mmCIF file of C-alpha atoms in Angstrom:
data_model
loop_
_atom_site.group_PDB
_atom_site.id
_atom_site.type_symbol
_atom_site.label_atom_id
_atom_site.label_comp_id
_atom_site.label_asym_id
_atom_site.label_seq_id
_atom_site.Cartn_x
_atom_site.Cartn_y
_atom_site.Cartn_z
ATOM 1 C CA GLU K 1125 0.000 0.000 0.000
ATOM 2 C CA ALA K 1126 1.419 3.374 -1.013
ATOM 3 C CA GLY K 1127 1.887 5.852 1.802
ATOM 4 C CA VAL K 1128 1.177 9.559 1.980
ATOM 5 C CA ALA K 1129 3.104 11.339 -0.754
ATOM 6 C CA GLN K 1130 4.385 14.890 -0.359
ATOM 7 C CA SER K 1131 6.350 17.186 -2.617
ATOM 8 C CA PRO K 1132 8.692 18.874 -2.732
ATOM 9 C CA ARG K 1133 10.903 17.448 0.035
ATOM 10 C CA TYR K 1134 12.799 20.702 0.447
ATOM 11 C CA LYS K 1135 12.131 24.311 -0.452
ATOM 12 C CA ILE K 1136 14.183 27.432 0.121
ATOM 13 C CA ILE K 1137 12.608 30.833 -0.482
ATOM 14 C CA GLU K 1138 13.127 34.405 0.549
ATOM 15 C CA LYS K 1139 10.724 36.180 2.872
ATOM 16 C CA ARG K 1140 7.676 37.677 1.204
ATOM 17 C CA GLN K 1141 7.796 35.055 -1.564
ATOM 18 C CA SER K 1142 5.048 32.492 -2.110
ATOM 19 C CA VAL K 1143 5.307 28.732 -1.810
ATOM 20 C CA ALA K 1144 3.014 25.760 -2.296
ATOM 21 C CA PHE K 1145 3.147 22.206 -0.996
ATOM 22 C CA TRP K 1146 1.354 19.188 -2.404
ATOM 23 C CA CYS K 1147 0.009 16.095 -0.674
ATOM 24 C CA ASN K 1148 -1.571 12.898 -1.944
ATOM 25 C CA PRO K 1149 -3.083 10.855 0.901
ATOM 26 C CA ILE K 1150 -3.433 7.104 1.130
ATOM 27 C CA SER K 1151 -6.074 5.884 -1.297
ATOM 28 C CA GLY K 1152 -9.491 5.752 0.305
ATOM 29 C CA HIS K 1153 -8.617 7.947 3.278
ATOM 30 C CA ALA K 1154 -11.334 10.527 3.627
ATOM 31 C CA THR K 1155 -9.607 12.723 6.210
ATOM 32 C CA LEU K 1156 -6.527 14.780 5.409
ATOM 33 C CA TYR K 1157 -4.470 16.925 7.770
ATOM 34 C CA TRP K 1158 -1.738 19.519 7.398
ATOM 35 C CA TYR K 1159 0.674 20.028 10.291
ATOM 36 C CA GLN K 1160 3.503 22.460 10.930
ATOM 37 C CA GLN K 1161 6.506 21.160 12.864
ATOM 38 C CA ILE K 1162 9.024 23.694 14.060
ATOM 39 C CA LEU K 1163 12.460 22.349 14.975
ATOM 40 C CA GLY K 1164 12.461 20.785 18.444
ATOM 41 C CA GLN K 1165 8.675 20.778 18.766
ATOM 42 C CA GLY K 1166 5.901 18.317 18.045
ATOM 43 C CA PRO K 1167 3.672 18.733 15.010
ATOM 44 C CA LYS K 1168 0.899 21.326 15.292
ATOM 45 C CA LEU K 1169 -2.329 20.906 13.343
ATOM 46 C CA LEU K 1170 -2.999 23.645 10.802
ATOM 47 C CA ILE K 1171 -6.072 22.356 8.991
ATOM 48 C CA GLN K 1172 -8.181 19.228 8.654
ATOM 49 C CA PHE K 1173 -10.305 18.188 5.685
ATOM 50 C CA GLN K 1174 -13.071 15.615 5.611
ATOM 51 C CA ASN K 1175 -13.351 14.750 1.915
ATOM 52 C CA ASN K 1176 -13.270 18.210 0.311
ATOM 53 C CA GLY K 1177 -14.725 20.120 3.255
ATOM 54 C CA VAL K 1178 -12.813 21.903 6.015
ATOM 55 C CA VAL K 1179 -13.442 20.442 9.480
ATOM 56 C CA ASP K 1180 -10.981 22.484 11.531
ATOM 57 C CA ASP K 1181 -8.807 25.403 10.471
ATOM 58 C CA SER K 1182 -8.738 27.201 13.810
ATOM 59 C CA GLN K 1183 -4.930 27.229 13.959
ATOM 60 C CA LEU K 1184 -4.320 28.193 10.350
ATOM 61 C CA PRO K 1185 -2.947 31.752 9.974
ATOM 62 C CA LYS K 1186 -5.499 32.672 7.381
ATOM 63 C CA ASP K 1187 -3.940 36.005 6.501
ATOM 64 C CA ARG K 1188 -1.101 34.163 4.766
ATOM 65 C CA PHE K 1189 -1.880 30.446 4.696
ATOM 66 C CA SER K 1190 -4.484 28.756 2.522
ATOM 67 C CA ALA K 1191 -5.282 25.159 1.703
ATOM 68 C CA GLU K 1192 -7.608 23.328 -0.592
ATOM 69 C CA ARG K 1193 -8.706 19.803 -1.386
ATOM 70 C CA LEU K 1194 -10.929 20.402 -4.367
ATOM 71 C CA LYS K 1195 -11.720 16.839 -5.443
ATOM 72 C CA GLY K 1196 -11.499 15.270 -2.024
ATOM 73 C CA VAL K 1197 -8.236 13.513 -2.819
ATOM 74 C CA ASP K 1198 -4.973 15.436 -3.041
ATOM 75 C CA SER K 1199 -4.410 18.767 -1.360
ATOM 76 C CA THR K 1200 -2.239 21.856 -1.594
ATOM 77 C CA LEU K 1201 -1.090 24.173 1.172
ATOM 78 C CA LYS K 1202 0.058 27.658 0.204
ATOM 79 C CA ILE K 1203 1.888 30.393 2.063
ATOM 80 C CA GLN K 1204 1.729 33.911 0.650
ATOM 81 C CA PRO K 1205 3.720 35.900 1.640
ATOM 82 C CA ALA K 1206 6.171 33.821 3.668
ATOM 83 C CA LYS K 1207 7.769 35.077 6.873
ATOM 84 C CA LEU K 1208 10.986 33.970 8.549
ATOM 85 C CA GLU K 1209 8.995 32.237 11.299
ATOM 86 C CA ASP K 1210 7.337 29.982 8.715
ATOM 87 C CA SER K 1211 10.555 27.986 8.470
ATOM 88 C CA ALA K 1212 9.470 24.507 9.499
ATOM 89 C CA VAL K 1213 8.586 21.057 8.230
ATOM 90 C CA TYR K 1214 5.085 20.842 6.802
ATOM 91 C CA LEU K 1215 3.589 17.419 7.278
ATOM 92 C CA CYS K 1216 0.561 15.943 5.603
ATOM 93 C CA ALA K 1217 -1.330 13.070 7.179
ATOM 94 C CA SER K 1218 -4.444 11.060 6.410
ATOM 95 C CA SER K 1219 -6.760 8.780 8.300
ATOM 96 C CA LEU K 1220 -9.282 6.249 7.098
ATOM 97 C CA ASP K 1221 -12.380 7.542 8.821
ATOM 98 C CA PRO K 1222 -13.377 10.037 11.522
ATOM 99 C CA GLY K 1223 -13.868 7.293 14.079
ATOM 100 C CA GLN K 1224 -10.168 6.493 14.004
ATOM 101 C CA ALA K 1225 -8.861 10.035 13.700
ATOM 102 C CA ASN K 1226 -6.215 9.446 16.358
ATOM 103 C CA ILE K 1227 -4.518 6.908 14.072
ATOM 104 C CA GLN K 1228 -2.997 8.979 11.305
ATOM 105 C CA TYR K 1229 -0.510 8.149 8.563
ATOM 106 C CA PHE K 1230 2.078 10.805 7.863
ATOM 107 C CA GLY K 1231 4.113 11.712 4.840
ATOM 108 C CA ALA K 1232 7.822 12.531 5.059
ATOM 109 C CA GLY K 1233 7.096 16.254 5.004
ATOM 110 C CA THR K 1234 8.388 19.300 3.176
ATOM 111 C CA ARG K 1235 11.188 21.199 4.869
ATOM 112 C CA LEU K 1236 10.762 24.930 4.230
ATOM 113 C CA SER K 1237 13.539 27.413 4.832
ATOM 114 C CA VAL K 1238 12.630 31.094 4.622
ATOM 115 C CA LEU K 1239 15.660 33.382 4.268
ATOM 116 C CA LEU L 660 -7.686 17.342 25.396
ATOM 117 C CA ALA L 661 -5.921 15.805 28.354
ATOM 118 C CA LYS L 662 -2.465 17.231 28.988
ATOM 119 C CA THR L 663 0.407 14.746 28.953
ATOM 120 C CA THR L 664 3.798 14.856 30.622
ATOM 121 C CA GLN L 665 6.709 12.684 29.527
ATOM 122 C CA PRO L 666 10.487 12.851 29.982
ATOM 123 C CA ILE L 667 12.299 15.107 27.542
ATOM 124 C CA SER L 668 15.015 12.586 26.817
ATOM 125 C CA MET L 669 16.278 9.108 27.674
ATOM 126 C CA ASP L 670 19.396 7.135 26.855
ATOM 127 C CA SER L 671 19.634 3.366 26.655
ATOM 128 C CA TYR L 672 22.163 0.776 25.598
ATOM 129 C CA GLU L 673 21.461 -1.586 22.760
ATOM 130 C CA GLY L 674 19.658 -4.760 23.779
ATOM 131 C CA GLN L 675 18.017 -3.258 26.849
ATOM 132 C CA GLU L 676 14.313 -2.885 27.454
ATOM 133 C CA VAL L 677 13.194 0.738 27.463
ATOM 134 C CA ASN L 678 10.158 2.007 29.338
ATOM 135 C CA ILE L 679 8.846 5.496 28.644
ATOM 136 C CA THR L 680 6.190 6.698 31.062
ATOM 137 C CA CYS L 681 3.588 9.301 30.244
ATOM 138 C CA SER L 682 1.437 11.053 32.850
ATOM 139 C CA HIS L 683 -2.105 12.099 31.958
ATOM 140 C CA ASN L 684 -3.863 12.906 35.219
ATOM 141 C CA ASN L 685 -6.884 14.518 33.551
ATOM 142 C CA ILE L 686 -7.672 11.678 31.150
ATOM 143 C CA ALA L 687 -11.387 11.479 30.326
ATOM 144 C CA THR L 688 -13.566 8.378 30.243
ATOM 145 C CA ASN L 689 -13.678 8.235 26.459
ATOM 146 C CA ASP L 690 -9.981 8.964 25.904
ATOM 147 C CA TYR L 691 -7.566 6.520 24.350
ATOM 148 C CA ILE L 692 -3.787 6.596 24.778
ATOM 149 C CA THR L 693 -1.832 6.626 21.540
ATOM 150 C CA TRP L 694 1.906 6.560 20.937
ATOM 151 C CA TYR L 695 3.756 7.756 17.865
ATOM 152 C CA GLN L 696 7.408 7.382 16.861
ATOM 153 C CA GLN L 697 9.272 9.922 14.756
ATOM 154 C CA PHE L 698 12.634 9.331 13.113
ATOM 155 C CA PRO L 699 14.721 12.261 11.867
ATOM 156 C CA SER L 700 13.512 13.625 8.530
ATOM 157 C CA GLN L 701 10.337 11.533 8.644
ATOM 158 C CA GLY L 702 6.778 12.084 9.724
ATOM 159 C CA PRO L 703 5.449 10.501 12.923
ATOM 160 C CA ARG L 704 4.458 6.859 12.748
ATOM 161 C CA PHE L 705 1.653 5.290 14.782
ATOM 162 C CA ILE L 706 3.040 2.627 17.140
ATOM 163 C CA ILE L 707 0.322 1.513 19.505
ATOM 164 C CA GLN L 708 -2.965 2.516 21.091
ATOM 165 C CA GLY L 709 -4.759 1.341 24.194
ATOM 166 C CA TYR L 710 -7.608 2.088 26.570
ATOM 167 C CA LYS L 711 -6.803 0.004 29.645
ATOM 168 C CA THR L 712 -4.617 -2.834 30.957
ATOM 169 C CA LYS L 713 -2.065 -4.067 28.431
ATOM 170 C CA VAL L 714 -1.763 -3.968 24.680
ATOM 171 C CA THR L 715 1.030 -5.648 22.731
ATOM 172 C CA ASN L 716 1.936 -5.654 19.070
ATOM 173 C CA GLU L 717 5.014 -6.524 17.046
ATOM 174 C CA VAL L 718 6.690 -3.231 17.900
ATOM 175 C CA ALA L 719 5.895 -2.433 21.531
ATOM 176 C CA SER L 720 3.757 -3.008 24.586
ATOM 177 C CA LEU L 721 1.580 -0.454 26.292
ATOM 178 C CA PHE L 722 0.815 -0.791 29.984
ATOM 179 C CA ILE L 723 -2.075 1.184 31.453
ATOM 180 C CA PRO L 724 -2.895 0.951 35.184
ATOM 181 C CA ALA L 725 -6.451 0.774 36.426
ATOM 182 C CA ASP L 726 -6.706 4.516 37.202
ATOM 183 C CA ARG L 727 -5.453 5.321 33.665
ATOM 184 C CA LYS L 728 -3.623 8.409 34.940
ATOM 185 C CA SER L 729 -0.400 7.214 33.379
ATOM 186 C CA SER L 730 0.816 4.780 30.756
ATOM 187 C CA THR L 731 4.121 3.132 29.922
ATOM 188 C CA LEU L 732 5.410 2.369 26.469
ATOM 189 C CA SER L 733 7.784 -0.597 26.585
ATOM 190 C CA LEU L 734 10.261 -1.282 23.789
ATOM 191 C CA PRO L 735 11.915 -4.701 24.130
ATOM 192 C CA ARG L 736 15.619 -5.086 23.370
ATOM 193 C CA VAL L 737 16.163 -1.768 21.617
ATOM 194 C CA SER L 738 18.569 -1.356 18.731
ATOM 195 C CA LEU L 739 20.273 1.712 17.307
ATOM 196 C CA SER L 740 17.406 2.057 14.825
ATOM 197 C CA ASP L 741 14.994 2.731 17.688
ATOM 198 C CA THR L 742 16.636 6.118 18.235
ATOM 199 C CA ALA L 743 13.721 8.492 17.696
ATOM 200 C CA VAL L 744 11.281 10.855 19.379
ATOM 201 C CA TYR L 745 8.312 9.138 21.008
ATOM 202 C CA TYR L 746 5.060 11.047 21.511
ATOM 203 C CA CYS L 747 2.280 10.180 23.938
ATOM 204 C CA LEU L 748 -1.161 11.467 22.983
ATOM 205 C CA VAL L 749 -4.463 11.245 24.805
ATOM 206 C CA GLY L 750 -7.850 11.807 23.226
ATOM 207 C CA GLU L 751 -11.042 10.250 21.965
ATOM 208 C CA ALA L 752 -10.781 7.751 19.121
ATOM 209 C CA GLY L 753 -12.466 10.223 16.830
ATOM 210 C CA ALA L 754 -10.574 13.236 18.147
ATOM 211 C CA ASN L 755 -9.554 15.513 15.348
ATOM 212 C CA ASN L 756 -6.884 17.620 16.988
ATOM 213 C CA LEU L 757 -3.934 15.466 17.980
ATOM 214 C CA PHE L 758 -1.697 17.350 20.419
ATOM 215 C CA PHE L 759 1.845 16.015 20.125
ATOM 216 C CA GLY L 760 3.757 17.978 22.749
ATOM 217 C CA THR L 761 7.551 17.786 22.622
ATOM 218 C CA GLY L 762 7.829 14.030 23.075
ATOM 219 C CA THR L 763 10.667 11.941 24.534
ATOM 220 C CA ARG L 764 13.901 11.812 22.610
ATOM 221 C CA LEU L 765 15.288 8.272 22.975
ATOM 222 C CA THR L 766 18.939 7.752 22.126
ATOM 223 C CA VAL L 767 20.173 4.171 21.861
ATOM 224 C CA ILE L 768 23.874 3.839 22.553
ATOM 225 C CA PRO L 769 26.032 1.024 21.109
#
């Protein structure tokens, strides 16, 4: 079974530039999550989708971050414009159904460096 | 979400059994205890989940006392490849917002 795919693995940009990350969850997983993991900390949830609808985006900085999952499968997370403090690993995860939301499958992440 | 407390770091020699304890004094009736493992440059990986008593799988065992205010993840005979950060999470099975905390950094020494 293929895991959660993310691209790119690494991205370096200058502050105020834009960047986008892509995620393809495990086939059949209805729930998709984006996390931000700052060095030395645990992952922090940014947004959760159930199919193509947003379930929770309470911790997403909406003035600069946006995410979509138009067809209920893959998803993109965008930052525009980026700030220095956005340097982190952005992780995508998926889970099979809402009843097992505490068992999530993570991708390898995208490491973003903002200079 | 119940708050969890676990050691920041632990060291162990290869071949030893490692026990990582997590405190969760405010655990609710419907909460499960879930452990994740994270290797460098990888996303977290689900290891084990339990509600009470003992759960064992091919990777680890999870011991939960009757009051459920703590839990212990047991890794038998660790190897260098078990060096990772281990996160203890507490929440309902359908909980959306997993709170990872800072985890326990386990270093296995040759």
